C-alpha cells in the first residue's frame, strides 16, 4: 500500500521534473534535442530517493502481518 504510493509519487514527480527541466523544447523520443537547463540529474535524484524510501520501508520498518 504505502510502498506503491511512494513508487507512484516518485514516478510522477520525476516525470514532471524531467518534462519541465530536461525536455525543454525538444522531441520526447530524441534525447539529442532536449535543451532544458537540467541534463537529467533532478529526475534521477528523485527516482534514487524514492527507491531508498521503498527499500527503507521494506527492510527497516516493521509492518503488521
CSV table of N, CA, C and O in Angstrom, one decimal:
chain,number,residue,atom,x,y,z
A,1,UNK,N,0.8,-1.2,0.0
A,1,UNK,CA,0.0,0.0,0.0
A,1,UNK,C,0.9,1.3,0.0
A,1,UNK,O,0.8,2.0,-1.0
A,2,UNK,N,1.6,1.4,1.1
A,2,UNK,CA,2.4,2.7,1.2
A,2,UNK,C,3.6,2.6,0.2
A,2,UNK,O,3.9,3.7,-0.4
A,3,UNK,N,4.2,1.5,0.0
A,3,UNK,CA,5.3,1.4,-0.9
A,3,UNK,C,4.8,1.7,-2.3
A,3,UNK,O,5.5,2.3,-3.1
A,4,UNK,N,3.6,1.2,-2.7
A,4,UNK,CA,3.0,1.5,-4.0
A,4,UNK,C,2.8,3.0,-4.2
A,4,UNK,O,3.0,3.6,-5.2
A,5,UNK,N,2.3,3.7,-3.1
A,5,UNK,CA,2.0,5.1,-3.1
A,5,UNK,C,3.4,5.9,-3.3
A,5,UNK,O,3.4,6.8,-4.1
A,6,UNK,N,4.4,5.5,-2.6
A,6,UNK,CA,5.7,6.1,-2.7
A,6,UNK,C,6.2,5.9,-4.2
A,6,UNK,O,6.7,6.9,-4.8
A,7,UNK,N,6.1,4.7,-4.7
A,7,UNK,CA,6.5,4.5,-6.1
A,7,UNK,C,5.8,5.3,-7.1
A,7,UNK,O,6.4,5.9,-8.0
A,8,UNK,N,4.5,5.4,-6.9
A,8,UNK,CA,3.7,6.3,-7.9
A,8,UNK,C,4.1,7.7,-7.8
A,8,UNK,O,4.2,8.4,-8.8
A,9,UNK,N,4.2,8.2,-6.5
A,9,UNK,CA,4.6,9.6,-6.4
A,9,UNK,C,6.0,9.9,-6.9
A,9,UNK,O,6.3,10.9,-7.5
A,10,UNK,N,6.9,8.9,-6.7
A,10,UNK,CA,8.3,9.1,-7.2
A,10,UNK,C,8.3,9.2,-8.8
A,10,UNK,O,8.9,10.0,-9.4
A,11,UNK,N,7.5,8.3,-9.4
A,11,UNK,CA,7.4,8.2,-10.9
A,11,UNK,C,6.8,9.5,-11.4
A,11,UNK,O,7.3,10.1,-12.4
A,12,UNK,N,5.7,9.9,-10.8
A,12,UNK,CA,5.0,11.1,-11.3
A,12,UNK,C,5.9,12.4,-11.1
A,12,UNK,O,6.0,13.2,-11.9
A,13,UNK,N,6.5,12.5,-9.9
A,13,UNK,CA,7.4,13.6,-9.6
A,13,UNK,C,8.6,13.7,-10.6
A,13,UNK,O,8.9,14.8,-11.1
A,14,UNK,N,9.2,12.6,-10.8
A,14,UNK,CA,10.4,12.6,-11.7
A,14,UNK,C,10.0,12.8,-13.1
A,14,UNK,O,10.7,13.5,-13.8
A,15,UNK,N,8.9,12.3,-13.5
A,15,UNK,CA,8.4,12.6,-14.9
A,15,UNK,C,8.1,14.1,-15.1
A,15,UNK,O,8.5,14.7,-16.1
A,16,UNK,N,7.5,14.7,-14.1
A,16,UNK,CA,7.2,16.1,-14.1
A,16,UNK,C,8.4,17.0,-14.2
A,16,UNK,O,8.6,17.9,-15.0
A,17,UNK,N,9.4,16.6,-13.3
A,17,UNK,CA,10.7,17.4,-13.3
A,17,UNK,C,11.4,17.2,-14.6
A,17,UNK,O,12.0,18.2,-15.1
A,18,UNK,N,11.4,16.0,-15.1
A,18,UNK,CA,12.1,15.8,-16.4
A,18,UNK,C,11.4,16.6,-17.5
A,18,UNK,O,12.1,17.2,-18.3
A,19,UNK,N,10.1,16.6,-17.5
A,19,UNK,CA,9.4,17.3,-18.6
A,19,UNK,C,9.6,18.8,-18.5
A,19,UNK,O,9.8,19.4,-19.5
A,20,UNK,N,9.6,19.3,-17.3
A,20,UNK,CA,9.8,20.8,-17.1
A,20,UNK,C,11.3,21.2,-17.3
A,20,UNK,O,11.6,22.2,-18.0
A,21,UNK,N,12.2,20.5,-16.7
A,21,UNK,CA,13.6,21.0,-16.7
A,21,UNK,C,14.6,20.3,-17.6
A,21,UNK,O,15.6,20.9,-17.9
A,22,UNK,N,14.3,19.2,-18.2
A,22,UNK,CA,15.2,18.5,-19.1
A,22,UNK,C,14.8,18.5,-20.5
A,22,UNK,O,15.6,18.8,-21.4
A,23,UNK,N,13.5,18.2,-20.8
A,23,UNK,CA,13.0,18.2,-22.2
A,23,UNK,C,13.1,19.5,-22.9
A,23,UNK,O,13.5,19.5,-24.0
A,24,UNK,N,12.7,20.6,-22.2
A,24,UNK,CA,12.8,21.9,-22.9
A,24,UNK,C,11.9,21.9,-24.1
A,24,UNK,O,10.7,21.5,-24.0
A,25,UNK,N,12.4,22.3,-25.2
A,25,UNK,CA,11.6,22.4,-26.5
A,25,UNK,C,11.9,21.2,-27.4
A,25,UNK,O,11.5,21.2,-28.5
A,26,UNK,N,12.6,20.2,-26.9
A,26,UNK,CA,13.0,19.1,-27.7
A,26,UNK,C,11.9,18.0,-27.9
A,26,UNK,O,10.8,18.1,-27.4
A,27,UNK,N,12.2,17.1,-28.7
A,27,UNK,CA,11.3,15.9,-29.0
A,27,UNK,C,11.5,14.9,-28.0
A,27,UNK,O,12.6,14.5,-27.6
A,28,UNK,N,10.4,14.4,-27.5
A,28,UNK,CA,10.4,13.4,-26.4
A,28,UNK,C,11.2,12.2,-26.7
A,28,UNK,O,12.0,11.7,-25.9
A,29,UNK,N,11.2,11.7,-27.9
A,29,UNK,CA,11.8,10.4,-28.3
A,29,UNK,C,13.2,10.6,-28.8
A,29,UNK,O,13.9,9.7,-29.3
A,30,UNK,N,13.7,11.9,-28.8
A,30,UNK,CA,15.1,12.2,-29.4
A,30,UNK,C,15.9,12.9,-28.4
A,30,UNK,O,15.9,14.2,-28.3
A,31,UNK,N,16.6,12.2,-27.5
A,31,UNK,CA,17.3,12.9,-26.4
A,31,UNK,C,18.3,13.9,-26.9
A,31,UNK,O,18.6,14.9,-26.1
A,32,UNK,N,18.8,13.9,-28.1
A,32,UNK,CA,19.8,14.9,-28.5
A,32,UNK,C,19.1,16.2,-28.7
A,32,UNK,O,19.8,17.2,-28.8
A,33,UNK,N,17.8,16.3,-28.8
A,33,UNK,CA,17.1,17.6,-28.9
A,33,UNK,C,16.7,18.2,-27.6
A,33,UNK,O,16.1,19.3,-27.6
A,34,UNK,N,16.9,17.5,-26.5
A,34,UNK,CA,16.5,18.0,-25.2
A,34,UNK,C,17.4,19.2,-24.8
A,34,UNK,O,18.6,19.0,-24.7
A,35,UNK,N,16.8,20.3,-24.6
A,35,UNK,CA,17.6,21.5,-24.4
A,35,UNK,C,17.2,22.2,-23.1
A,35,UNK,O,17.4,23.4,-22.9
A,36,UNK,N,16.7,21.5,-22.1
A,36,UNK,CA,16.3,22.1,-20.8
A,36,UNK,C,17.6,22.4,-20.0
A,36,UNK,O,18.7,22.0,-20.4
A,37,UNK,N,17.4,23.2,-19.0
A,37,UNK,CA,18.5,23.6,-18.1
A,37,UNK,C,19.2,22.4,-17.4
A,37,UNK,O,20.4,22.5,-17.1
A,38,UNK,N,18.4,21.4,-17.0
A,38,UNK,CA,18.9,20.3,-16.3
A,38,UNK,C,19.1,19.1,-17.2
A,38,UNK,O,18.2,18.7,-17.9
A,39,UNK,N,20.4,18.6,-17.2
A,39,UNK,CA,20.6,17.4,-18.1
A,39,UNK,C,20.0,16.1,-17.6
A,39,UNK,O,20.2,15.1,-18.2
A,40,UNK,N,19.3,16.1,-16.5
A,40,UNK,CA,18.6,14.9,-16.1
A,40,UNK,C,18.9,14.6,-14.6
A,40,UNK,O,18.3,13.6,-14.1
A,41,UNK,N,19.7,15.3,-14.0
A,41,UNK,CA,20.1,15.0,-12.6
A,41,UNK,C,18.9,15.1,-11.6
A,41,UNK,O,18.8,14.3,-10.7
A,42,UNK,N,18.0,16.1,-11.8
A,42,UNK,CA,16.9,16.2,-10.9
A,42,UNK,C,16.0,15.0,-10.9
A,42,UNK,O,15.6,14.5,-9.9
A,43,UNK,N,15.6,14.5,-12.1
A,43,UNK,CA,14.7,13.4,-12.2
A,43,UNK,C,15.4,12.1,-11.7
A,43,UNK,O,14.8,11.3,-11.0
A,44,UNK,N,16.7,11.9,-12.0
A,44,UNK,CA,17.4,10.8,-11.5
A,44,UNK,C,17.5,10.8,-9.9
A,44,UNK,O,17.3,9.8,-9.3
A,45,UNK,N,17.7,12.0,-9.4
A,45,UNK,CA,17.8,12.1,-7.9
A,45,UNK,C,16.5,11.8,-7.3
A,45,UNK,O,16.4,11.1,-6.2
A,46,UNK,N,15.3,12.2,-7.8
A,46,UNK,CA,14.0,11.9,-7.3
A,46,UNK,C,13.8,10.4,-7.3
A,46,UNK,O,13.4,9.8,-6.4
A,47,UNK,N,14.1,9.7,-8.5
A,47,UNK,CA,14.0,8.3,-8.6
A,47,UNK,C,14.8,7.5,-7.5
A,47,UNK,O,14.4,6.6,-6.9
A,48,UNK,N,16.1,8.0,-7.4
A,48,UNK,CA,17.0,7.4,-6.4
A,48,UNK,C,16.5,7.5,-5.0
A,48,UNK,O,16.5,6.6,-4.2
A,49,UNK,N,16.0,8.7,-4.6
A,49,UNK,CA,15.5,8.9,-3.3
A,49,UNK,C,14.2,8.1,-3.1
A,49,UNK,O,14.0,7.5,-2.0
A,50,UNK,N,13.4,7.9,-4.1
A,50,UNK,CA,12.2,7.1,-4.0
A,50,UNK,C,12.5,5.6,-3.7
A,50,UNK,O,11.9,5.0,-2.9
A,51,UNK,N,13.6,5.2,-4.5
A,51,UNK,CA,14.0,3.8,-4.3
A,51,UNK,C,14.5,3.5,-2.9
A,51,UNK,O,14.3,2.5,-2.3
A,52,UNK,N,15.3,4.5,-2.4
A,52,UNK,CA,15.8,4.4,-1.0
A,52,UNK,C,14.6,4.3,0.0
A,52,UNK,O,14.6,3.5,0.9
A,53,UNK,N,13.6,5.2,-0.2
A,53,UNK,CA,12.4,5.2,0.6
A,53,UNK,C,11.7,3.9,0.6
A,53,UNK,O,11.3,3.4,1.7
A,54,UNK,N,11.5,3.3,-0.5
A,54,UNK,CA,10.8,2.0,-0.6
A,54,UNK,C,11.6,0.9,0.0
A,54,UNK,O,11.1,0.1,0.8
A,55,UNK,N,12.9,0.9,-0.2
A,55,UNK,CA,13.8,-0.1,0.4
A,55,UNK,C,13.8,0.1,1.9
A,55,UNK,O,13.7,-0.9,2.6
A,56,UNK,N,13.8,1.3,2.4
A,56,UNK,CA,13.8,1.6,3.9
A,56,UNK,C,12.5,1.0,4.5
A,56,UNK,O,12.6,0.3,5.5
A,57,UNK,N,11.4,1.2,3.8
A,57,UNK,CA,10.1,0.7,4.4
A,57,UNK,C,10.2,-0.8,4.4
A,57,UNK,O,9.8,-1.5,5.3
A,58,UNK,N,10.6,-1.4,3.3
A,58,UNK,CA,10.7,-2.9,3.1
A,58,UNK,C,11.6,-3.5,4.2
A,58,UNK,O,11.3,-4.5,4.8
A,59,UNK,N,12.8,-2.9,4.3
A,59,UNK,CA,13.8,-3.6,5.1
A,59,UNK,C,13.8,-3.2,6.6
A,59,UNK,O,14.1,-4.0,7.5
A,60,UNK,N,13.4,-1.9,6.9
A,60,UNK,CA,13.6,-1.4,8.3
A,60,UNK,C,12.4,-1.2,9.1
A,60,UNK,O,12.4,-1.2,10.3
A,61,UNK,N,11.2,-1.0,8.4
A,61,UNK,CA,10.0,-0.6,9.1
A,61,UNK,C,9.2,-1.9,9.4
A,61,UNK,O,8.8,-2.6,8.4
A,62,UNK,N,8.9,-2.1,10.6
A,62,UNK,CA,8.1,-3.3,11.0
A,62,UNK,C,6.6,-3.0,10.6
A,62,UNK,O,6.1,-2.0,11.0
A,63,UNK,N,6.0,-3.9,9.9
A,63,UNK,CA,4.6,-3.7,9.5
A,63,UNK,C,3.8,-4.9,10.1
A,63,UNK,O,4.3,-6.0,10.4
A,64,UNK,N,2.5,-4.7,10.2
A,64,UNK,CA,1.6,-5.8,10.7
A,64,UNK,C,1.5,-6.8,9.6
A,64,UNK,O,1.4,-6.5,8.4
A,65,UNK,N,1.4,-8.0,10.0
A,65,UNK,CA,1.2,-9.1,9.0
A,65,UNK,C,-0.2,-9.2,8.6
A,65,UNK,O,-1.1,-9.0,9.4
